[in-house]
Every structure is written in structure tokens, then in C-alpha cells.
PDB file of C-alpha atoms in Angstrom:
ATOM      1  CA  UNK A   1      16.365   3.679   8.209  1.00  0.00           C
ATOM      2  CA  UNK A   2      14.081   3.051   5.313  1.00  0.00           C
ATOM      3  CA  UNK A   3      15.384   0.530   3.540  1.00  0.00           C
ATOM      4  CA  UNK A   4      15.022  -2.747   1.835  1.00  0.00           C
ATOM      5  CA  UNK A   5      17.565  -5.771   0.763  1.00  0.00           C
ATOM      6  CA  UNK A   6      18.724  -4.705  -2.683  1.00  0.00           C
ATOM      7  CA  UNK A   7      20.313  -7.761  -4.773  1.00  0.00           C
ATOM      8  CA  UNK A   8      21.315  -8.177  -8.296  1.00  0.00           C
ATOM      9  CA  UNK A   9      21.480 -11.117 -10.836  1.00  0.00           C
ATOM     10  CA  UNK A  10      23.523 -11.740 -13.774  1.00  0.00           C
ATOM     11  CA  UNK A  11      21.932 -11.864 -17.651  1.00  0.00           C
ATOM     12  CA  UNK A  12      22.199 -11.726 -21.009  1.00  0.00           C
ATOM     13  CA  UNK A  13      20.831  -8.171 -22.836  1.00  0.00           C
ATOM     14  CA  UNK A  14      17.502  -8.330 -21.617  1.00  0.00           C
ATOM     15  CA  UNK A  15      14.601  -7.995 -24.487  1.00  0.00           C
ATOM     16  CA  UNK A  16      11.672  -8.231 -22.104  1.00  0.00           C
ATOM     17  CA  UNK A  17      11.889  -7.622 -18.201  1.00  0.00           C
ATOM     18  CA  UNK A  18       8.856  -8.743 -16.126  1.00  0.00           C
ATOM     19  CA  UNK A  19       8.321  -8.712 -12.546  1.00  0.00           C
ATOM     20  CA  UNK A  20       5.449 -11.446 -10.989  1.00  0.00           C
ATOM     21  CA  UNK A  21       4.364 -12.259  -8.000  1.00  0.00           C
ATOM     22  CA  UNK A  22       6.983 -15.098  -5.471  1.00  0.00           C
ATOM     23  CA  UNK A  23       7.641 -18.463  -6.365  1.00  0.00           C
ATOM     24  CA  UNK A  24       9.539 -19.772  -3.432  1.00  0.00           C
ATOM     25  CA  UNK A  25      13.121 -20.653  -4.810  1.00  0.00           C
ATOM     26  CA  UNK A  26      15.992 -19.056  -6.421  1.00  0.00           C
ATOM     27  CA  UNK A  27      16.802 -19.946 -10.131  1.00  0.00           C
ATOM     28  CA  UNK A  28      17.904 -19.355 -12.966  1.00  0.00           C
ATOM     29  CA  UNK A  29      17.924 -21.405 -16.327  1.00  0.00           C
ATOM     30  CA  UNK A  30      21.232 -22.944 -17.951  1.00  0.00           C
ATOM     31  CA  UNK A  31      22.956 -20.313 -20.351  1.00  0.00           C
ATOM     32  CA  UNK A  32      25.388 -21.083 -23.045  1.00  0.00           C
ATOM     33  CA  UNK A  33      28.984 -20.376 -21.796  1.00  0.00           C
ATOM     34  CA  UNK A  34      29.741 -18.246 -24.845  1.00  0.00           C
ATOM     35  CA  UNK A  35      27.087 -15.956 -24.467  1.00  0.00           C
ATOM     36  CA  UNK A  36      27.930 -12.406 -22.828  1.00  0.00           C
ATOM     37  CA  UNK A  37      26.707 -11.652 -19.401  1.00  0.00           C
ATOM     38  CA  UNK A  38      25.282  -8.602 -18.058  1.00  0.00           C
ATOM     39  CA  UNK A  39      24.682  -7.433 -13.957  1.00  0.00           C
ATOM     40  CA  UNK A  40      21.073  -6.499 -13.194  1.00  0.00           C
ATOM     41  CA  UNK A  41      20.641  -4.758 -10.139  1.00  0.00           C
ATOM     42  CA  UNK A  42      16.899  -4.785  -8.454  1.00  0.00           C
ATOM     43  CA  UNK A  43      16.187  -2.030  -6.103  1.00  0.00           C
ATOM     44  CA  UNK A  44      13.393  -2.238  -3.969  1.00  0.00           C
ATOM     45  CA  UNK A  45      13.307   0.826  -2.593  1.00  0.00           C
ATOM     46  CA  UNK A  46      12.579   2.587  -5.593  1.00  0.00           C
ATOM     47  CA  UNK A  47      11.038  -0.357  -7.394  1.00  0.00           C
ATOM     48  CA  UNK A  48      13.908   0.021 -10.339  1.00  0.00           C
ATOM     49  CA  UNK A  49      15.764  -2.159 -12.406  1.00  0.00           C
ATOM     50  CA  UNK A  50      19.109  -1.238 -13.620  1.00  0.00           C
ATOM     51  CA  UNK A  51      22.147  -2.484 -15.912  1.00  0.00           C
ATOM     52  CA  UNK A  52      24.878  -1.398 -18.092  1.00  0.00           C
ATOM     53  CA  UNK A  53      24.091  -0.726 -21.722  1.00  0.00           C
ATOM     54  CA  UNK A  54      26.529  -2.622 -24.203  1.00  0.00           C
ATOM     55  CA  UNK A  55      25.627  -0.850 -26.663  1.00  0.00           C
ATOM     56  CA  UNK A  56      29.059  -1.963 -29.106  1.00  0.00           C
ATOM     57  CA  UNK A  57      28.306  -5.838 -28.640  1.00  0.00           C
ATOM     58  CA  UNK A  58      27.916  -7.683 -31.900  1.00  0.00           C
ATOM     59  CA  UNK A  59      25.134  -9.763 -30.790  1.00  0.00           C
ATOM     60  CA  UNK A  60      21.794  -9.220 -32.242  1.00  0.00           C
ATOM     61  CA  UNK A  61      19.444  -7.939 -29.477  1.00  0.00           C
ATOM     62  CA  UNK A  62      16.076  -6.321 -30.680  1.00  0.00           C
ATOM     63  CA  UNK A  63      13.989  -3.362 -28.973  1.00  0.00           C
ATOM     64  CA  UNK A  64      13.937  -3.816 -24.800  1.00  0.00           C
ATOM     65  CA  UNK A  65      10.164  -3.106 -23.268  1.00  0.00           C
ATOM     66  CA  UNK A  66       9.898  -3.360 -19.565  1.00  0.00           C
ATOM     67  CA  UNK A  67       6.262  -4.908 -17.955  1.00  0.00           C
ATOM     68  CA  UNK A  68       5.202  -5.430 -14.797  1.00  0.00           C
ATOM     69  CA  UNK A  69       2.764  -8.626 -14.542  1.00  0.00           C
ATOM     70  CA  UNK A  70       2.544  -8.417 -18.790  1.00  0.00           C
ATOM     71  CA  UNK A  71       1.622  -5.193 -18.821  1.00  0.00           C
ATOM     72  CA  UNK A  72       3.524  -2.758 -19.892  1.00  0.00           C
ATOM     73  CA  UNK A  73       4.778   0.189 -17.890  1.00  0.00           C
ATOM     74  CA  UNK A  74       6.860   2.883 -19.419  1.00  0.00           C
ATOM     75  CA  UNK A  75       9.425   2.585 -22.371  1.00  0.00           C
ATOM     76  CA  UNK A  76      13.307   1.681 -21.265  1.00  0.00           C
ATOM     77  CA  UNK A  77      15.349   4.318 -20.170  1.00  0.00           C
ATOM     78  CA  UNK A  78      18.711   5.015 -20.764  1.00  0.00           C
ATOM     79  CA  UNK A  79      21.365   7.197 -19.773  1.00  0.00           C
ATOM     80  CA  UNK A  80      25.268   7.555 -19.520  1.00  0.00           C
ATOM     81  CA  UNK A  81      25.784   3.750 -20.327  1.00  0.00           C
ATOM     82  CA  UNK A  82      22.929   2.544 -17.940  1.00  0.00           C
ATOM     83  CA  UNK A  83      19.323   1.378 -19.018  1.00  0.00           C
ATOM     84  CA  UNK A  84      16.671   1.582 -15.917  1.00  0.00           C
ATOM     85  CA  UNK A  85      13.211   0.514 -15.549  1.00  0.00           C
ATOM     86  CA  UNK A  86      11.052   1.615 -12.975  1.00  0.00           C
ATOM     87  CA  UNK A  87       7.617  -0.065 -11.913  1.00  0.00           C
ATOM     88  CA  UNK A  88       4.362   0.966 -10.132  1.00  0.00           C
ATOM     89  CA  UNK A  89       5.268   0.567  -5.858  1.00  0.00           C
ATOM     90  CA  UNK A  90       4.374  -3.313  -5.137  1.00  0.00           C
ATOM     91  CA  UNK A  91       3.888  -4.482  -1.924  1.00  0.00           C
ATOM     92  CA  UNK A  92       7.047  -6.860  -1.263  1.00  0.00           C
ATOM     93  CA  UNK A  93       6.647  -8.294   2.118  1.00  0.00           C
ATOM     94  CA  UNK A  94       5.647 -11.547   0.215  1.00  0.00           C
ATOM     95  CA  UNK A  95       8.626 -11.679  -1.977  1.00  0.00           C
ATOM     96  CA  UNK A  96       8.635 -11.613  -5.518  1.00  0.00           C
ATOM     97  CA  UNK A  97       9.910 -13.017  -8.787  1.00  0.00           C
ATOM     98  CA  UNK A  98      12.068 -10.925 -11.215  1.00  0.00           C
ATOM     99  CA  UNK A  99      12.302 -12.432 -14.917  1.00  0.00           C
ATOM    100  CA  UNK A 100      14.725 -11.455 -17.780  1.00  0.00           C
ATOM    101  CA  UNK A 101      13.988 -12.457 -21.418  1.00  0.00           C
ATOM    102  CA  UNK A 102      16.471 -11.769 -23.983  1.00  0.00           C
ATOM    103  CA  UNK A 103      16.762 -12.778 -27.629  1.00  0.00           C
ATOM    104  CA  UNK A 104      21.050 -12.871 -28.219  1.00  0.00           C
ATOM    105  CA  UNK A 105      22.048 -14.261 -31.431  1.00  0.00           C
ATOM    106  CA  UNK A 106      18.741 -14.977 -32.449  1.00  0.00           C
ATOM    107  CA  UNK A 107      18.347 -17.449 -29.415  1.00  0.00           C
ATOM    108  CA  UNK A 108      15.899 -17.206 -26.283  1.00  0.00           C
ATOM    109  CA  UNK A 109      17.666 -16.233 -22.760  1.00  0.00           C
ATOM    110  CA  UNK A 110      15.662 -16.543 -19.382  1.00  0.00           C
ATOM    111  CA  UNK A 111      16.836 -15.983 -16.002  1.00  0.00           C
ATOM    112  CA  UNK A 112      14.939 -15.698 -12.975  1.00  0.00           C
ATOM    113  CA  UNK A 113      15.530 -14.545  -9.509  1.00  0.00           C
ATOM    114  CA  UNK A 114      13.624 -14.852  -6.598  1.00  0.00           C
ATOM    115  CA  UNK A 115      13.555 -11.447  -4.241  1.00  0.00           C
ATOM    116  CA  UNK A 116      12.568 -12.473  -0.741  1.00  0.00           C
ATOM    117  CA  UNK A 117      12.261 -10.880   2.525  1.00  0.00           C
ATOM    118  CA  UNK A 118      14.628 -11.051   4.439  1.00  0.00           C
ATOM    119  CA  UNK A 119      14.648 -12.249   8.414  1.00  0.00           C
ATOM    120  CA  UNK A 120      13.665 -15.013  10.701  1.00  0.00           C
ATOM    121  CA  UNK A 121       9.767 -16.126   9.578  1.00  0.00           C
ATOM    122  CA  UNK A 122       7.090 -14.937  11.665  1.00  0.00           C
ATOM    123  CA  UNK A 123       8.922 -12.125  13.170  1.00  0.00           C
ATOM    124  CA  UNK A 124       7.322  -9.638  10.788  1.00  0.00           C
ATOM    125  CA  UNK A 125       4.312  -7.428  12.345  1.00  0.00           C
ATOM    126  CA  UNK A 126       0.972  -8.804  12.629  1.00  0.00           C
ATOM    127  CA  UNK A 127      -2.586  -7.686  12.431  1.00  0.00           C
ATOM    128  CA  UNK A 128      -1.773  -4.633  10.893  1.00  0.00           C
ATOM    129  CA  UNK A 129      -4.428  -1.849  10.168  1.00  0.00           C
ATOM    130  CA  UNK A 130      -4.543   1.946   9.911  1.00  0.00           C
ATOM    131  CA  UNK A 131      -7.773   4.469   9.794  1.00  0.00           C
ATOM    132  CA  UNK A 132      -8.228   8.197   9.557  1.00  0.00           C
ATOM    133  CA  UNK A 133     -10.344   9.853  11.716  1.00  0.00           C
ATOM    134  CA  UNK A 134     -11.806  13.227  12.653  1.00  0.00           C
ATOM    135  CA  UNK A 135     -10.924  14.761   8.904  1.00  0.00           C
ATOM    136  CA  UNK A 136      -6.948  14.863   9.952  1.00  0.00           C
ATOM    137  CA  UNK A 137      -5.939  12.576  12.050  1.00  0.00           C
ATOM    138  CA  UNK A 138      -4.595   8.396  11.776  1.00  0.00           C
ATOM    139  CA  UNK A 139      -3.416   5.879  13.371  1.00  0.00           C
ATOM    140  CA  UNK A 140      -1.815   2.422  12.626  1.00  0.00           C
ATOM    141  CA  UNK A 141      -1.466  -0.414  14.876  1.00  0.00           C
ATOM    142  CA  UNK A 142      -0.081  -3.822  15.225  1.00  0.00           C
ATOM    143  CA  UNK A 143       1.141  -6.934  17.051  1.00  0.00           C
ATOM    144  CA  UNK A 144       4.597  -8.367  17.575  1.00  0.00           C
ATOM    145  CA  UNK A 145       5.119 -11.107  15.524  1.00  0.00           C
ATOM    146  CA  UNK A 146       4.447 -14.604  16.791  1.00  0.00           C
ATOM    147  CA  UNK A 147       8.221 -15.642  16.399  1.00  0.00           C
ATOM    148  CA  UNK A 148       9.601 -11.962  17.292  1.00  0.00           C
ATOM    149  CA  UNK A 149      11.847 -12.048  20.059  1.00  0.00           C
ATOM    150  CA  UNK A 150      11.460 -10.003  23.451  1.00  0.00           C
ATOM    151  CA  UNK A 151      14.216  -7.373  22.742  1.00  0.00           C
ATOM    152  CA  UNK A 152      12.611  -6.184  19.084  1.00  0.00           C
ATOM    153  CA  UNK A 153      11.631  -3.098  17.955  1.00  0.00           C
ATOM    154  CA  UNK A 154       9.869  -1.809  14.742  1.00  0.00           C
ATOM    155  CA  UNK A 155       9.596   1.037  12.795  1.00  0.00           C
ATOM    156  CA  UNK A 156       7.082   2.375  10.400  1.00  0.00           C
ATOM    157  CA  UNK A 157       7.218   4.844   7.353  1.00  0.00           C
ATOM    158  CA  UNK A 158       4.903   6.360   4.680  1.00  0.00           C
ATOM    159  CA  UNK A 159       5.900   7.166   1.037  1.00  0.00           C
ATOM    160  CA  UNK A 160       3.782   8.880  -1.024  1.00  0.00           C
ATOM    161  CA  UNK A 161       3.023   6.838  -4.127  1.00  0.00           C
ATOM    162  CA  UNK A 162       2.854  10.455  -6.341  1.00  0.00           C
ATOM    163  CA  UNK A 163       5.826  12.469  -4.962  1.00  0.00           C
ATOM    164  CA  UNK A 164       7.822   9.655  -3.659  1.00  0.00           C
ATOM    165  CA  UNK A 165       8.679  11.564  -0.672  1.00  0.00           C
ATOM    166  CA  UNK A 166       8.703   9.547   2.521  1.00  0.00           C
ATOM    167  CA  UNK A 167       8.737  10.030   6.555  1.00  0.00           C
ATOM    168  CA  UNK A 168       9.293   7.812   9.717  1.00  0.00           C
ATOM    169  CA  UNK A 169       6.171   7.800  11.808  1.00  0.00           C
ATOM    170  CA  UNK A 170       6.563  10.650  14.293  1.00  0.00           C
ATOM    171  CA  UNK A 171       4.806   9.755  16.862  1.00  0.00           C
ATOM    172  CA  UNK A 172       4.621   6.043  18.125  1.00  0.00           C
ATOM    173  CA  UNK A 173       2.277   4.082  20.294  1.00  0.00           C
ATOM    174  CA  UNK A 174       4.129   1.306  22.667  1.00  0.00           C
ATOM    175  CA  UNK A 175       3.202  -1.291  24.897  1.00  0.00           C
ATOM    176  CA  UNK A 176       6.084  -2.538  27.234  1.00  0.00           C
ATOM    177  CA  UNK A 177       8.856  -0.814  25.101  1.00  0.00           C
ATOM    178  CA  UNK A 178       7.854  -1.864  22.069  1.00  0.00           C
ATOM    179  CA  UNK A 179       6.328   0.192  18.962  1.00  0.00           C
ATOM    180  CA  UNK A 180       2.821  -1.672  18.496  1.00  0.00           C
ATOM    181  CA  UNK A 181       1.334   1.705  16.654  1.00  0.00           C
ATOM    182  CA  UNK A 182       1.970   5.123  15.291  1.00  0.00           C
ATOM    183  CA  UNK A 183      -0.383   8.576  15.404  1.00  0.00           C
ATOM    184  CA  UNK A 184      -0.193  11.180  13.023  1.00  0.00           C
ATOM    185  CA  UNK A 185      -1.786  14.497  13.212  1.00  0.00           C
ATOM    186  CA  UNK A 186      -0.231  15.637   9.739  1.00  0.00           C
ATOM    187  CA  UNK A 187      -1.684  13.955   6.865  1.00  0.00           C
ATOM    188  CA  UNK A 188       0.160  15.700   4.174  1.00  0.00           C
ATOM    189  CA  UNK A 189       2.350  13.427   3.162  1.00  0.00           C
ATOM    190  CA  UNK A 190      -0.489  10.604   2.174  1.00  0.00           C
ATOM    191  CA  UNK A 191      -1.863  10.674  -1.391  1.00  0.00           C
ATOM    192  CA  UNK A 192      -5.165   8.813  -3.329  1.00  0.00           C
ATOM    193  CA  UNK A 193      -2.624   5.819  -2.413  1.00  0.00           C
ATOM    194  CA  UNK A 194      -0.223   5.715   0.029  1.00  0.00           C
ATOM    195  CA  UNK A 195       2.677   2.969   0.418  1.00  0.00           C
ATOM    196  CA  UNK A 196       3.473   2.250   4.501  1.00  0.00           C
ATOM    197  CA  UNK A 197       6.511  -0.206   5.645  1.00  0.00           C
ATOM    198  CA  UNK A 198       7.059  -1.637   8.693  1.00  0.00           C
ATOM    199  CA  UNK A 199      10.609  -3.017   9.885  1.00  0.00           C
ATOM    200  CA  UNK A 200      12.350  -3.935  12.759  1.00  0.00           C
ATOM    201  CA  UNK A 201      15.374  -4.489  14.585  1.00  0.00           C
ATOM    202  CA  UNK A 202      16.911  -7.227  16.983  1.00  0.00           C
ATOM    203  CA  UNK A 203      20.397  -8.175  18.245  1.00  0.00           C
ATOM    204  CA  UNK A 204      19.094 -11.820  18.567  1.00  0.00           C
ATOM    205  CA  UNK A 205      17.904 -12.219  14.688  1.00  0.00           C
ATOM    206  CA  UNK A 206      16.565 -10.889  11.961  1.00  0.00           C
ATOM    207  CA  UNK A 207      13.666  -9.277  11.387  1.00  0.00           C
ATOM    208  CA  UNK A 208      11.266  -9.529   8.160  1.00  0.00           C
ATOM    209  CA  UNK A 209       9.810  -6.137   7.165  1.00  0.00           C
ATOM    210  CA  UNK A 210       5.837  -6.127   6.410  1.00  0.00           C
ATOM    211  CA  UNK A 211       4.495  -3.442   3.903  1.00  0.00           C
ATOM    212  CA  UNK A 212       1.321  -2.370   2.281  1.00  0.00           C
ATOM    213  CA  UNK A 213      -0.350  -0.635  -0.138  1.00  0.00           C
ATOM    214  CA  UNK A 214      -4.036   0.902   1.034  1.00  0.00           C
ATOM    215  CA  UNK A 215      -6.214   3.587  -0.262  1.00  0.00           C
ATOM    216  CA  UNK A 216      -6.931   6.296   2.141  1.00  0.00           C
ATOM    217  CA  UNK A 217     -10.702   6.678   0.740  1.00  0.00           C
ATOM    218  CA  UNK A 218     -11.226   3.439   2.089  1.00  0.00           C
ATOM    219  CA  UNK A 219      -9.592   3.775   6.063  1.00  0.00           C
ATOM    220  CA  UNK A 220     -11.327   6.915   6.989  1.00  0.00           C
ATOM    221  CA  UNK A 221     -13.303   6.657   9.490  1.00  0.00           C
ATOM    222  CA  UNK A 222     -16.547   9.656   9.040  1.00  0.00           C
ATOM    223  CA  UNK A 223     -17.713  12.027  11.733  1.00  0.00           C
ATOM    224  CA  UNK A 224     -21.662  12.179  11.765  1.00  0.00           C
ATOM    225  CA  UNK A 225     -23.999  14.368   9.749  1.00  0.00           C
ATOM    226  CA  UNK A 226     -23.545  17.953  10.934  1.00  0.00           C
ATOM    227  CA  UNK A 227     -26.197  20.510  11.831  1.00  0.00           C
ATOM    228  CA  UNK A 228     -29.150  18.258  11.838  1.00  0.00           C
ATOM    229  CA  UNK A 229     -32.430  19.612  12.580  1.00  0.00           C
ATOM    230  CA  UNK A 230     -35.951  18.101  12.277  1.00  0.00           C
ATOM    231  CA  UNK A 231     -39.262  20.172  11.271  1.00  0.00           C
ATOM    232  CA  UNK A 232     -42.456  18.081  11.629  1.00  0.00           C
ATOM    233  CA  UNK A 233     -46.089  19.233  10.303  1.00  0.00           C
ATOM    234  CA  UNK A 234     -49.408  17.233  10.158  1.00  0.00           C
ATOM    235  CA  UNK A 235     -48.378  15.473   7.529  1.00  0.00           C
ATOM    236  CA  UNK A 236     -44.858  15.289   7.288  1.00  0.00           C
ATOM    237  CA  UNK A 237     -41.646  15.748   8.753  1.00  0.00           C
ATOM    238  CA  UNK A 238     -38.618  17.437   7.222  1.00  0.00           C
ATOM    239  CA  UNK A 239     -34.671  16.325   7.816  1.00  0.00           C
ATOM    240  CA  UNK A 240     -31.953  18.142   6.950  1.00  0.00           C
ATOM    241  CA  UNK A 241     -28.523  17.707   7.460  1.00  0.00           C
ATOM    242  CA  UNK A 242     -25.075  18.749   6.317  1.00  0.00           C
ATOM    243  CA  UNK A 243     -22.380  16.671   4.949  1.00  0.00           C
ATOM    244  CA  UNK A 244     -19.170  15.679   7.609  1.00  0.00           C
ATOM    245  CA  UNK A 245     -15.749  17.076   7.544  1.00  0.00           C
ATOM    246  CA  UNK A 246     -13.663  14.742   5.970  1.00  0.00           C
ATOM    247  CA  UNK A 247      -9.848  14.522   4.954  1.00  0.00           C
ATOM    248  CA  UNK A 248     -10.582  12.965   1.680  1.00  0.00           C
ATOM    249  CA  UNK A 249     -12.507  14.769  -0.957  1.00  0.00           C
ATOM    250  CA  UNK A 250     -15.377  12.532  -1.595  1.00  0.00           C
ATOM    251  CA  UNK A 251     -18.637  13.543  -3.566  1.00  0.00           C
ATOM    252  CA  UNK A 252     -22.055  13.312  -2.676  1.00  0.00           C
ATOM    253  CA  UNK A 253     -22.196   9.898  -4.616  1.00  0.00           C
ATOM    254  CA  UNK A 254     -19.593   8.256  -1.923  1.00  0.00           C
ATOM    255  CA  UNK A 255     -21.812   8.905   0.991  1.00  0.00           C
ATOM    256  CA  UNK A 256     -25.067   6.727   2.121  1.00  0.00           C
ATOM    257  CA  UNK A 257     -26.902   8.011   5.396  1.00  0.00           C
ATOM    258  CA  UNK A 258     -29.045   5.891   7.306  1.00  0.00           C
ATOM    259  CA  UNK A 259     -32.132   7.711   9.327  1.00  0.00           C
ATOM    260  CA  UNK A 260     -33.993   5.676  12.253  1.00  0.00           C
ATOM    261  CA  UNK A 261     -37.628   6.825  12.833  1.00  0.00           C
ATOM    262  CA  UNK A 262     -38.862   5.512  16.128  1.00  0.00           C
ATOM    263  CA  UNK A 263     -42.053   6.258  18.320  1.00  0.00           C
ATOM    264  CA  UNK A 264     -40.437   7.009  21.758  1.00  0.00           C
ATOM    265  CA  UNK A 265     -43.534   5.307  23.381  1.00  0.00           C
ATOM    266  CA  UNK A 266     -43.538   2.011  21.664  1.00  0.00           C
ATOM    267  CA  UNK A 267     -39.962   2.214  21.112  1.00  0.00           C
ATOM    268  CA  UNK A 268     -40.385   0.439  17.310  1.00  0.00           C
ATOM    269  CA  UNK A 269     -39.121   2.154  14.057  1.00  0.00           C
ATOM    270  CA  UNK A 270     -37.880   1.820  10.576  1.00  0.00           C
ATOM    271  CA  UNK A 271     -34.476   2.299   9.449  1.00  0.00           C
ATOM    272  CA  UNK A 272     -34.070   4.315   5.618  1.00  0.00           C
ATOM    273  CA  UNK A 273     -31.061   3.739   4.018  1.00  0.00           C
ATOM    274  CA  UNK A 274     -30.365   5.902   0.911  1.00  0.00           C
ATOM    275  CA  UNK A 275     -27.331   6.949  -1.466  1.00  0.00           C
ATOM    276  CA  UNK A 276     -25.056   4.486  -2.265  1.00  0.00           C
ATOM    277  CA  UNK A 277     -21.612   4.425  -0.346  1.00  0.00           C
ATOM    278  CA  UNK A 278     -17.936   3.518  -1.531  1.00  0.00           C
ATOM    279  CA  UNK A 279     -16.757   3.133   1.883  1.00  0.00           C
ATOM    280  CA  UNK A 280     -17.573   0.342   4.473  1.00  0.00           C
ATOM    281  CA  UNK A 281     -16.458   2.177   7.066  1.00  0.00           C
ATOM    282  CA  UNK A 282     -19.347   3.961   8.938  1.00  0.00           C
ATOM    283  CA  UNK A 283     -19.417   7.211  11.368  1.00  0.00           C
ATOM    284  CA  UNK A 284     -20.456   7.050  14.986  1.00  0.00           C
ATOM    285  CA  UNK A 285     -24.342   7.830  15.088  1.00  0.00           C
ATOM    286  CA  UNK A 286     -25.509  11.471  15.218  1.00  0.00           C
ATOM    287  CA  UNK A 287     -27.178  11.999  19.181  1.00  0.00           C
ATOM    288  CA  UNK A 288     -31.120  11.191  19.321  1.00  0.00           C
ATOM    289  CA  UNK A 289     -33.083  14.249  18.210  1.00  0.00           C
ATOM    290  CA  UNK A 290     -36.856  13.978  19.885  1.00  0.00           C
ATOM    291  CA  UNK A 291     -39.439  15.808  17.506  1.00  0.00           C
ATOM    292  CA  UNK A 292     -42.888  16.109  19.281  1.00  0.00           C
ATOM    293  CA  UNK A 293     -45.974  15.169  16.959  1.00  0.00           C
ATOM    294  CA  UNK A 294     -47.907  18.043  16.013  1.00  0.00           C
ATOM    295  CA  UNK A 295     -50.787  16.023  16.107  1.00  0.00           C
TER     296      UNK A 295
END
């Protein structure tokens, strides 16, 4: 299933909650004994912090905020004794630090907690890449991790970053038993930015999970120019060309064409590149189209 460690830490009324990027250690600073304690819960899943309101304690705590790497998010929610935060979808594979500030009794509370991903190192996926192609179709692949073990298996998913929905790949790609890939032939799930996970399973140990966060403007891979034709006169010679299917919806400003003029005789030619392009991935070329000289 799709699904992440989930952990919780105890703190003291948090005034500030901010969520950084991994230190390598679990800890937490000293706390006066007398001071009240209160059970935050982290869920990774859903990228949500959670803990019980005491709303009737008699220490002085001021307005919460909730940030995510000092900037802040969305204003504190809270409902039927529980406050919740919920941040922007971070990739997690590299663990990550959760802080609590608090002011109680006019005195500054920190705790920290390190979230970390669970499993035997090295056995997380390797190499791991994905790219749409022919305007509707992708595919992801990777290695077994160095340290995996003979018997594992993995297992990918996609979440939707807007809706939140998510799927198990449906179709996987496997060499000797073992999922090294995934095809997809409906893209309707992914969004501007999709989130993808990768776990896996073993009898022998643990596996660590490997996720990512990737823009799917940036992994397609284009067809070539359609309909191109070529109309030559004494003086000059007309191209014309229309723009490729794609899945994304790009403009005419993300595409830049490149057009190779050669003499077929002397086999030597100039290369024009124009219109600038936000992708670096580049179509296979369009087939050689021979114009005879009018001349």
C-alpha cells in the first residue's frame, strides 16, 4: 500500500511550527518538568501536522502560525479539539526535520524531531527517471538498489499534487521478477506537478522508500514538427511546419525548432536554431525532405 512511517513527538503549545530539511539525529531540547506537554503527530502521507487543542490551560500561549522552511503556508486550523497544519508535498526520501516553537509562560520551548526513512541504507531504488512520450504515454524506470536483497520487490504510485488523488502504477516493467519500471497509457491522474513514490518489500529487511517531485513540462519527450513541406523559388525557399501533439499545453514561446540546410552534393550545411525553448528535452528529427534547386 501507499504509505509512509507516521511518528509523533511530544511538546509544549506550539507558537510556531516549521518543517526543514534532515539533520541526521533525533533530539529534542531539555524542557522544564512543570511545563504541560502536548502529542504532535506528523503524517507523511498527507504532509499534516496534528495535536490536541488545550484550549482551558492557564498558560499564556500567543497566536500559532504554521511555515514550512520560514515561509508561511496557510493559517492553523482547528476543529473539534484538534489544531492541524498541512504543508506543500515535500519529497521525504531524504528525511527531514520537524521543529516546534512555543512561548508558555512567557518562556521559549523548542523541540525537534528528526523524520527519517525508514529501511536498511542503500536498498532504496536507484537511477530513477520518468518521460512522457507520444502526447499520452510514460514511463518510469529504475535499478535495484545496491544493498537490496535478491527476493525484493517495489512498488510505485502517483498522487496528484492538486486533487490529492493517487494510483499504484498499473502496468509494470520487470527484469528477473523484479519491478525495475512502470508504463502508463492514462495520464489523467498527473497535474503541472506530480508527486511519484517508490517502495518496496522484503522478508529479509527493510526497505527505504525513494520519492520525487518532477514537473511533467519538463519529462516530455516531443514528437517532430508535423506536416512539413518545403517550396523553393530563385531566390528563396519557404518552410512550413505545424506544431507536435503534445500532452502538456505549452505555447508557442516553449518550443525552439532547429532546421539543417545541406547541399546533397557537397554534403555541408548550416544549422538555424530559433525560438527559445523551456524544455531540454528534444524530439526525434523530422525524415530528410530533398527540395530540388530551381536554378
Amino acid at each position: 500500500s501507499f504509505s509512509l512511517l507516521s511518528f509523533s513527538l511530544s511538546c509544549l503549545l506550539p507558537l510556531s511550527l516549521f518543517l526543514s530539511l534532515p539533520s541526521l539525529s533525533l533530539f529534542s531540547s531539555l524542557s522544564p518538568p512543570f511545563l504541560p506537554g502536548l502529542n504532535v503527530t506528523f503524517d507523511p502521507r498527507t504532509m499534516t501536522l496534528r495535536w490536541p487543542c488545550q484550549e482551558n490551560t492557564t498558560n499564556f500561549v500567543e497566536k500559532e502560525t504554521c511555515f514550512l522552511k520560514l515561509f508561511p503556508l496557510a493559517h492553523l486550523q482547528s476543529r473539534g479539539g484538534e489544531c492541524s497544519c498541512t504543508f506543500m508535498q515535500e519529497s521525504l526520501h531524504r528525511g527531514l526535520t520537524l521543529e516546534v516553537q512555543a512561548t508558555v509562560n512567557q518562556r521559549p520551548v523548542q523541540e525537534k524531531l528528526l523524520y527519517t526513512n525508514p529501511g536498511a541504507d542503500g536498498t532504496a531504488v536507484q537511477n530513477f527517471s520518468c518521460s512522457i512520450y507520444n502526447a499520452g504515454f510514460m514511463n518510469c524506470t529504475w535499478v535495484k538498489g545496491r544493498a537490496a536483497p535478491d527476493d525484493v520487490q517495489y512498488f510505485m504510485y502517483i498522487k496528484n499534487k492538486r486533487t490529492l488523488l493517487e494510483m499504484e502504477c498499473p502496468c509494470y516493467l520487470q527484469e528477473s521478477g523484479i519491478h525495475t519500471g512502470c508504463h502508463l497509457s492514462n495520464l489523467s491522474l498527473l497535474s503541472v506537478k506530480s508527486y511519484v513514490l517508490v517502495n518496496g518489500s522484503s522478508p529479509a529487511m527493510g526497505i527505504q522508500f525513494f520519492d520525487s517531485i518532477f514537473l511533467t513540462k519538463g519529462i516530455e519527450k516531443l514528437d517532430p514538427p508535423a506536416n512539413v513541406t518545403v517550396h523553393c523559388n530563385v531566390s528563396h525557399c519557404h518552410v512550413r511546419w505545424h506544431q507536435p501533439r503534445t500532452w502538456h499545453r505549452f505555447t508557442h514561446q516553449d518550443f525552439q525548432y532547429q532546421l539543417d540546410i545541406q547541399r546533397q552534393v557537397r554534403g555541408h550545411g548550416h544549422l538555424c536554431e530559433f525560438i527559445c525553448v523551456r524544455s531540454p528535452v528534444w524530439s526525434h528529427l523530422w525524415e530528410v525532405t530533398y527540395v530540388r534547386s530551381p536554378v
